[in-house]
PDB file of C-alpha atoms in Angstrom:
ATOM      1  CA  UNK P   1       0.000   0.000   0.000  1.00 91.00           C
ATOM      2  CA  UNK P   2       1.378   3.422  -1.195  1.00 96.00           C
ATOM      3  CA  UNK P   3       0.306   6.699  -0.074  1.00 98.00           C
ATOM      4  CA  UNK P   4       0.926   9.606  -2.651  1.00 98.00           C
ATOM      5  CA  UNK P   5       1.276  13.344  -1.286  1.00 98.00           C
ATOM      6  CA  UNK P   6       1.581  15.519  -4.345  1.00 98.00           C
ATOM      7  CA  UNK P   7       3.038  18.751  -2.683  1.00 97.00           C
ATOM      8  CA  UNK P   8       4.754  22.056  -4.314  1.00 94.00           C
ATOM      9  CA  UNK P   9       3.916  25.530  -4.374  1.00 89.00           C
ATOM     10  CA  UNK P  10       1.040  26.683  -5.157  1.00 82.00           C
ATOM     11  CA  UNK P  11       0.248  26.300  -9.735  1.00 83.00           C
ATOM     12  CA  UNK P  12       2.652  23.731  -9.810  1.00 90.00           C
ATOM     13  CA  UNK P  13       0.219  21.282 -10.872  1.00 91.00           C
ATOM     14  CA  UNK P  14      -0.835  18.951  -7.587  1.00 95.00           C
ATOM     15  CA  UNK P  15      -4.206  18.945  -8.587  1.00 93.00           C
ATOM     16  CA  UNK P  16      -4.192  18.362 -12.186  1.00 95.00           C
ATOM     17  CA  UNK P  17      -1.833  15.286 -11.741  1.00 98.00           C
ATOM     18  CA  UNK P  18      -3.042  13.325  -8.683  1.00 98.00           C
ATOM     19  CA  UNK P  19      -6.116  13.061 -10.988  1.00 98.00           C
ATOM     20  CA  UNK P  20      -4.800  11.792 -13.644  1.00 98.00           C
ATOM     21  CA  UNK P  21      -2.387   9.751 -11.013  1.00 98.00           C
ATOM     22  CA  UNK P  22      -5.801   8.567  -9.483  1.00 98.00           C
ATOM     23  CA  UNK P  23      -7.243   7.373 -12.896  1.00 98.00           C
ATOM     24  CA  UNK P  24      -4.472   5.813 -13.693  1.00 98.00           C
ATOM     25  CA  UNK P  25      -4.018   3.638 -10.699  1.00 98.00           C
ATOM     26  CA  UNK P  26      -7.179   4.069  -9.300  1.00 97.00           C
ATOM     27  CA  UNK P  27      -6.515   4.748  -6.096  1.00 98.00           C
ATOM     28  CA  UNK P  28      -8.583   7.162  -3.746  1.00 98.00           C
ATOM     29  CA  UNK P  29      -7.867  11.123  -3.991  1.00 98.00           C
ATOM     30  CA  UNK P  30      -8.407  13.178  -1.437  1.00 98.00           C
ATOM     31  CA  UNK P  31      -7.690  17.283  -2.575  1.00 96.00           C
ATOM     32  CA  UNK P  32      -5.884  19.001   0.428  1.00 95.00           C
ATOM     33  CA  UNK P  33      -7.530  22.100  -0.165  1.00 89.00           C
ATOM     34  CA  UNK P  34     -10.870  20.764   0.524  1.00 93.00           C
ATOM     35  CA  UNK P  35      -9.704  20.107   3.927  1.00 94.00           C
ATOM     36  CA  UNK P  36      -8.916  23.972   4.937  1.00 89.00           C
ATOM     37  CA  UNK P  37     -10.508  25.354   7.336  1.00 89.00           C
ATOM     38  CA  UNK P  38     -12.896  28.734   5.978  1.00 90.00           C
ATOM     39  CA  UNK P  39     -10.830  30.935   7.898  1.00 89.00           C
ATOM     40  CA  UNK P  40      -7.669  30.291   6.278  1.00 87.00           C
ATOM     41  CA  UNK P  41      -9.203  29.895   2.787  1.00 83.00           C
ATOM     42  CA  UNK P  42     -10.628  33.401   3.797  1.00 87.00           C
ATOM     43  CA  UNK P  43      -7.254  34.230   4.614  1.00 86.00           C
ATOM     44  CA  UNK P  44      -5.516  32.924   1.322  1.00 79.00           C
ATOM     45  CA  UNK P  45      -7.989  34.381  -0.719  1.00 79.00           C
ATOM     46  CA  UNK P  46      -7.541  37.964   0.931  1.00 82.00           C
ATOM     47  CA  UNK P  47      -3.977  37.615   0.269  1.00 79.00           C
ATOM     48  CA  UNK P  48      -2.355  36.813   3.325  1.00 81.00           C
ATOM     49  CA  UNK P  49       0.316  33.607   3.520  1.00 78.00           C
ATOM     50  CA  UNK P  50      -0.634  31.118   6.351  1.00 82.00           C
ATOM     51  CA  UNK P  51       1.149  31.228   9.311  1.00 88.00           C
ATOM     52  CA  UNK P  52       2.139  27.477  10.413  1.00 89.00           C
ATOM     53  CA  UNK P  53      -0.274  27.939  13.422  1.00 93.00           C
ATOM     54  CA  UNK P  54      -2.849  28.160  10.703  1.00 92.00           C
ATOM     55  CA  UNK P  55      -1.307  24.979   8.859  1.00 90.00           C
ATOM     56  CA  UNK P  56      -1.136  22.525  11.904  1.00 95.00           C
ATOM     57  CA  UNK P  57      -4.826  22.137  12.136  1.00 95.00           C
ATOM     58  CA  UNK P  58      -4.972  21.363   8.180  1.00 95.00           C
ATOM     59  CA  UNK P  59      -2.140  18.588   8.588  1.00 97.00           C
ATOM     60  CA  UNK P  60      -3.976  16.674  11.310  1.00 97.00           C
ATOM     61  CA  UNK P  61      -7.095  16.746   9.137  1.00 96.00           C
ATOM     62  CA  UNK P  62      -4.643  15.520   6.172  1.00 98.00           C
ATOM     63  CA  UNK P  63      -2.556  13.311   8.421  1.00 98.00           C
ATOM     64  CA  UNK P  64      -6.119  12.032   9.418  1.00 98.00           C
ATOM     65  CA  UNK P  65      -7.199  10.850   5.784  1.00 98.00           C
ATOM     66  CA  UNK P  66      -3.439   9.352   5.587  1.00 98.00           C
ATOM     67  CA  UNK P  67      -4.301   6.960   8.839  1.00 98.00           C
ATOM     68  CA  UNK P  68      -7.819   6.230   7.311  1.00 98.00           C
ATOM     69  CA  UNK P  69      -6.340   5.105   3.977  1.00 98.00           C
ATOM     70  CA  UNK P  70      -3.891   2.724   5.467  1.00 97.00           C
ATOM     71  CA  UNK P  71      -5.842   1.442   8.283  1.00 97.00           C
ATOM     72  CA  UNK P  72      -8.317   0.374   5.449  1.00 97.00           C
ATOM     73  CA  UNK P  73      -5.490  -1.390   3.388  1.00 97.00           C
ATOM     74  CA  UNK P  74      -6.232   1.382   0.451  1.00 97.00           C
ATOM     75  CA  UNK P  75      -3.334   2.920  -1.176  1.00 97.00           C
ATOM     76  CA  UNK P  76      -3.912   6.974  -2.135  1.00 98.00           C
ATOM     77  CA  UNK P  77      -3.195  10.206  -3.195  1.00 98.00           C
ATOM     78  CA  UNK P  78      -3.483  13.256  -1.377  1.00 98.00           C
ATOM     79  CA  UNK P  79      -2.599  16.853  -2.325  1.00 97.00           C
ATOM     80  CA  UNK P  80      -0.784  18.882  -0.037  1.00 96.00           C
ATOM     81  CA  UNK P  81       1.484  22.021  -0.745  1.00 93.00           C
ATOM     82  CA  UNK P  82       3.527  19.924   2.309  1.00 96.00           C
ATOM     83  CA  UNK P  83       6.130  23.026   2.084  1.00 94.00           C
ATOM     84  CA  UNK P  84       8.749  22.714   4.743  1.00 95.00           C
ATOM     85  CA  UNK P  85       9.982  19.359   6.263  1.00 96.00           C
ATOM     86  CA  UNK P  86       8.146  19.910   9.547  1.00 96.00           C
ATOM     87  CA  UNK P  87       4.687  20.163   8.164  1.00 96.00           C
ATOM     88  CA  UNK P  88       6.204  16.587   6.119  1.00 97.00           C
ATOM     89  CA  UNK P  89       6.608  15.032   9.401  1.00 96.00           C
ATOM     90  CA  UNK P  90       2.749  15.413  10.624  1.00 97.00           C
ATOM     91  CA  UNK P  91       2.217  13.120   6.969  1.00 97.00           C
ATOM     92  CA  UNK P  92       4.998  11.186   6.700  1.00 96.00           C
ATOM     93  CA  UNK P  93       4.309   7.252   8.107  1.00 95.00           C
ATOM     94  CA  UNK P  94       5.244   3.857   6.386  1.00 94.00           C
ATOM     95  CA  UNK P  95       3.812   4.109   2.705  1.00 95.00           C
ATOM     96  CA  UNK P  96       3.690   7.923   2.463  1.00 97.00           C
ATOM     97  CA  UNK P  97       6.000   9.048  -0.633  1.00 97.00           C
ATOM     98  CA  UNK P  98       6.329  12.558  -1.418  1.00 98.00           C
ATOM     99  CA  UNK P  99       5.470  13.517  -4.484  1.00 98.00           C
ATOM    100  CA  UNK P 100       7.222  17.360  -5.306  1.00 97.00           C
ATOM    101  CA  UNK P 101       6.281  19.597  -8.336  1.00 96.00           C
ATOM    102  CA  UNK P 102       9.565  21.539  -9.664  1.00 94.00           C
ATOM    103  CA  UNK P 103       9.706  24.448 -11.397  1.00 91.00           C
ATOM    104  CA  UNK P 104      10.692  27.519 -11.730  1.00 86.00           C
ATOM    105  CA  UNK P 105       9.434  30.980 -10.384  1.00 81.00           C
ATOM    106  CA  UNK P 106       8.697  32.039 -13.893  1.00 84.00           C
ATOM    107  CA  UNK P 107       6.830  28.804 -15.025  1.00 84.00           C
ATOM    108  CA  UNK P 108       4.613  28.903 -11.956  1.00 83.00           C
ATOM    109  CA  UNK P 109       3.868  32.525 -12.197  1.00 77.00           C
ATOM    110  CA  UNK P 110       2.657  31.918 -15.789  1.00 79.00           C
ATOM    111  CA  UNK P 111       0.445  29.579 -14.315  1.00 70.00           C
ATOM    112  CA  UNK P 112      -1.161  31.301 -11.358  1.00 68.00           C
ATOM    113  CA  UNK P 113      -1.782  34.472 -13.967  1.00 71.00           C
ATOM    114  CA  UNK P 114      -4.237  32.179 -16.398  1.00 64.00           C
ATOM    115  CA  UNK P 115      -5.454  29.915 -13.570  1.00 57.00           C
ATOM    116  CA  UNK P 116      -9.125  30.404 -12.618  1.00 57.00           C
ATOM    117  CA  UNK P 117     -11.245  29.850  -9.827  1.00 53.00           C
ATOM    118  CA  UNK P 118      -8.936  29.247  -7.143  1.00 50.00           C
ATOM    119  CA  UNK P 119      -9.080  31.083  -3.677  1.00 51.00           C
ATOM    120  CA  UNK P 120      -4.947  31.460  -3.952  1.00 54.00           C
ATOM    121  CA  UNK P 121      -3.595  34.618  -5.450  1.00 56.00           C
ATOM    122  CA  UNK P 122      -0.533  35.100  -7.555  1.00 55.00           C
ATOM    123  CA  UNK P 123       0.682  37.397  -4.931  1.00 61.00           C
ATOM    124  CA  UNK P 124       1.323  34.508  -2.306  1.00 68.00           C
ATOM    125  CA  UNK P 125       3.718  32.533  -4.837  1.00 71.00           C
ATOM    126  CA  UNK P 126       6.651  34.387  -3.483  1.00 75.00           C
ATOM    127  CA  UNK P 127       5.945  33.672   0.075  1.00 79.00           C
ATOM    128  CA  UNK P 128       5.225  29.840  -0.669  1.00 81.00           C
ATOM    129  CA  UNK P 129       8.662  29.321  -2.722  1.00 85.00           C
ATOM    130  CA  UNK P 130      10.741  31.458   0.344  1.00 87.00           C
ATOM    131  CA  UNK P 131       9.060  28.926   2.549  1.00 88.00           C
ATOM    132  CA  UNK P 132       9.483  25.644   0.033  1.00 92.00           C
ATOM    133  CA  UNK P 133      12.246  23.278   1.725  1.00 95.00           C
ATOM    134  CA  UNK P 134      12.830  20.571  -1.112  1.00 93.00           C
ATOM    135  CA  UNK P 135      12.402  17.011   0.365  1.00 95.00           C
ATOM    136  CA  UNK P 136      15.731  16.069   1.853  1.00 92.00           C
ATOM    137  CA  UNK P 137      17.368  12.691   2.190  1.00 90.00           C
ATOM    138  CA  UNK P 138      15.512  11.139   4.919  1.00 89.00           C
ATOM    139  CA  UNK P 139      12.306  11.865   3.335  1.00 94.00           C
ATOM    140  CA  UNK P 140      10.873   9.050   0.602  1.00 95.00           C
ATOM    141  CA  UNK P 141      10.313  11.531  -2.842  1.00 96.00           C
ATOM    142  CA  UNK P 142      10.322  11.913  -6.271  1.00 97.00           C
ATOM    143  CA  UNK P 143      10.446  14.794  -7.455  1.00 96.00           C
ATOM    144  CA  UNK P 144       9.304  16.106 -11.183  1.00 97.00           C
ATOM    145  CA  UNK P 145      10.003  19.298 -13.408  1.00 95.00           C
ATOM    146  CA  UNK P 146       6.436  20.495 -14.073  1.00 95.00           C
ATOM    147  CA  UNK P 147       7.513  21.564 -18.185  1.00 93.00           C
ATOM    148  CA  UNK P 148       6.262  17.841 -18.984  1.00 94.00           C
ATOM    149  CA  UNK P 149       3.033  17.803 -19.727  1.00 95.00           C
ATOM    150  CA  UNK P 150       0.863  16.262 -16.653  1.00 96.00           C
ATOM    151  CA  UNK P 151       0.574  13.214 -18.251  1.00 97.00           C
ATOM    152  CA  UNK P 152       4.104  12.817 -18.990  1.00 98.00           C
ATOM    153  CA  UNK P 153       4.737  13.779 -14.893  1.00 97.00           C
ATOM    154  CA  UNK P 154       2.384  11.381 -13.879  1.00 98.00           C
ATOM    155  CA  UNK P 155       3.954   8.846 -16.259  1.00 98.00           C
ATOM    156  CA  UNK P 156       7.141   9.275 -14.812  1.00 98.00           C
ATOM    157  CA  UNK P 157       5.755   9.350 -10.936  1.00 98.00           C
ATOM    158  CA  UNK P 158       3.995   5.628 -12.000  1.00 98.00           C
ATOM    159  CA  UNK P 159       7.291   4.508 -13.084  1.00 97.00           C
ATOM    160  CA  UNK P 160       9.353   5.478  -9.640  1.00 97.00           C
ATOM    161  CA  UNK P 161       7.152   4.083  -7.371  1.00 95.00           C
ATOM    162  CA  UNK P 162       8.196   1.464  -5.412  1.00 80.00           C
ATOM    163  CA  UNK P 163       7.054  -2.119  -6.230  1.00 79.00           C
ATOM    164  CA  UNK P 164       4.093  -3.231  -4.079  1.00 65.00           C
TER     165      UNK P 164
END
C-alpha cells in the first residue's frame, strides 16, 4: 500500500496530476484544499500567507485521511502544498512518498496568472517558494520538473514508485 502526497507551491500542478495519477491507478484522492478550514481559505484568498499555526490544524485533518487510507489497506493520493519538512513530518508514516512539483518561479507565475477559480492569489507565490524546503534525504520523494506535460509527470511518478 502506497500513499501519494503531491506537494509544491502553489500552480505547480498537484491537482491536475493526482487526478490523472488517481485514474491511472485508481486509487482514492483526497484534494488538500478541501480540507482547509474557511478561515484560512478566507485568509488565502484575501492575500495573506498562512502562518504554520494556521497549517497545523490542516495537517492533522490531512494526516487524518493518511491513517484512514492505510488502516483500510487502500493505497492513495493526497494533495498537499507539504512546504517545509516539519509540516512533512505530521504526513509522513510507512507508505507515504512525497510527491514534489519543480519548477521555476517564472513557469509557476505563468500559471497562477491564467489559472481560474482558485481562492490562492498570484501574490502569495513568493511567500510559498521562500518557505518551500525541497524534500531532503531522509524523506521518501520523487520529485518532477512540471515543463512535462501532466501526463508525462504522472507517467514518470507511475514509473518510480516502489514495487508493491
Amino acid at each position: 500500500m502506497t500513499i501519494l502526497v503531491v506537494m509544491g507551491v502553489a500552480g505547480s500542478g498537484k491537482s491536475t496530476v493526482a487526478g490523472i495519477l488517481a485514474k491511472r491507478l485508481g486509487w482514492d484522492l483526497q484534494e488538500g484544499d478541501e480540507l482547509h478550514p474557511k478561515a484560512n481559505v478566507e485568509k488565502m484568498a484575501s492575500g495573506h500567507p498562512l502562518t504554520d499555526e494556521d497549517r497545523w490544524p490542516w495537517l492533522e485533518l490531512i494526516a487524518k485521511w493518511i491513517a484512514g487510507q492505510i488502516d483500510s489497506g487502500k493505497s492513495g493520493i493526497v494533495t498537499c502544498s507539504a512546504l517545509k519538512h516539519s509540516y512533512r513530518d505530521v504526513l509522513r508514516c510507512d507508505g507515504v512518498v512525497f510527491v514534489q512539483l519543480s519548477g521555476s518561479r517564472e513557469q509557476i507565475s505563468e500559471r497562477l496568472e491564467h489559472r481560474q477559480g482558485h481562492y490562492m492569489p498570484p501574490s502569495l507565490l513568493t511567500s510559498q517558494l521562500d518557505t518551500l524546503e525541497p524534500p531532503g534525504q531522509d524523506e521518501h520523494a520523487i520529485v518532477v520538473d512540471i515543463a512535462q506535460t501532466p501526463e508525462q509527470i504522472a507517467s514518470e511518478v507511475i514509473a518510480a514508485l516502489p514495487p508493491t
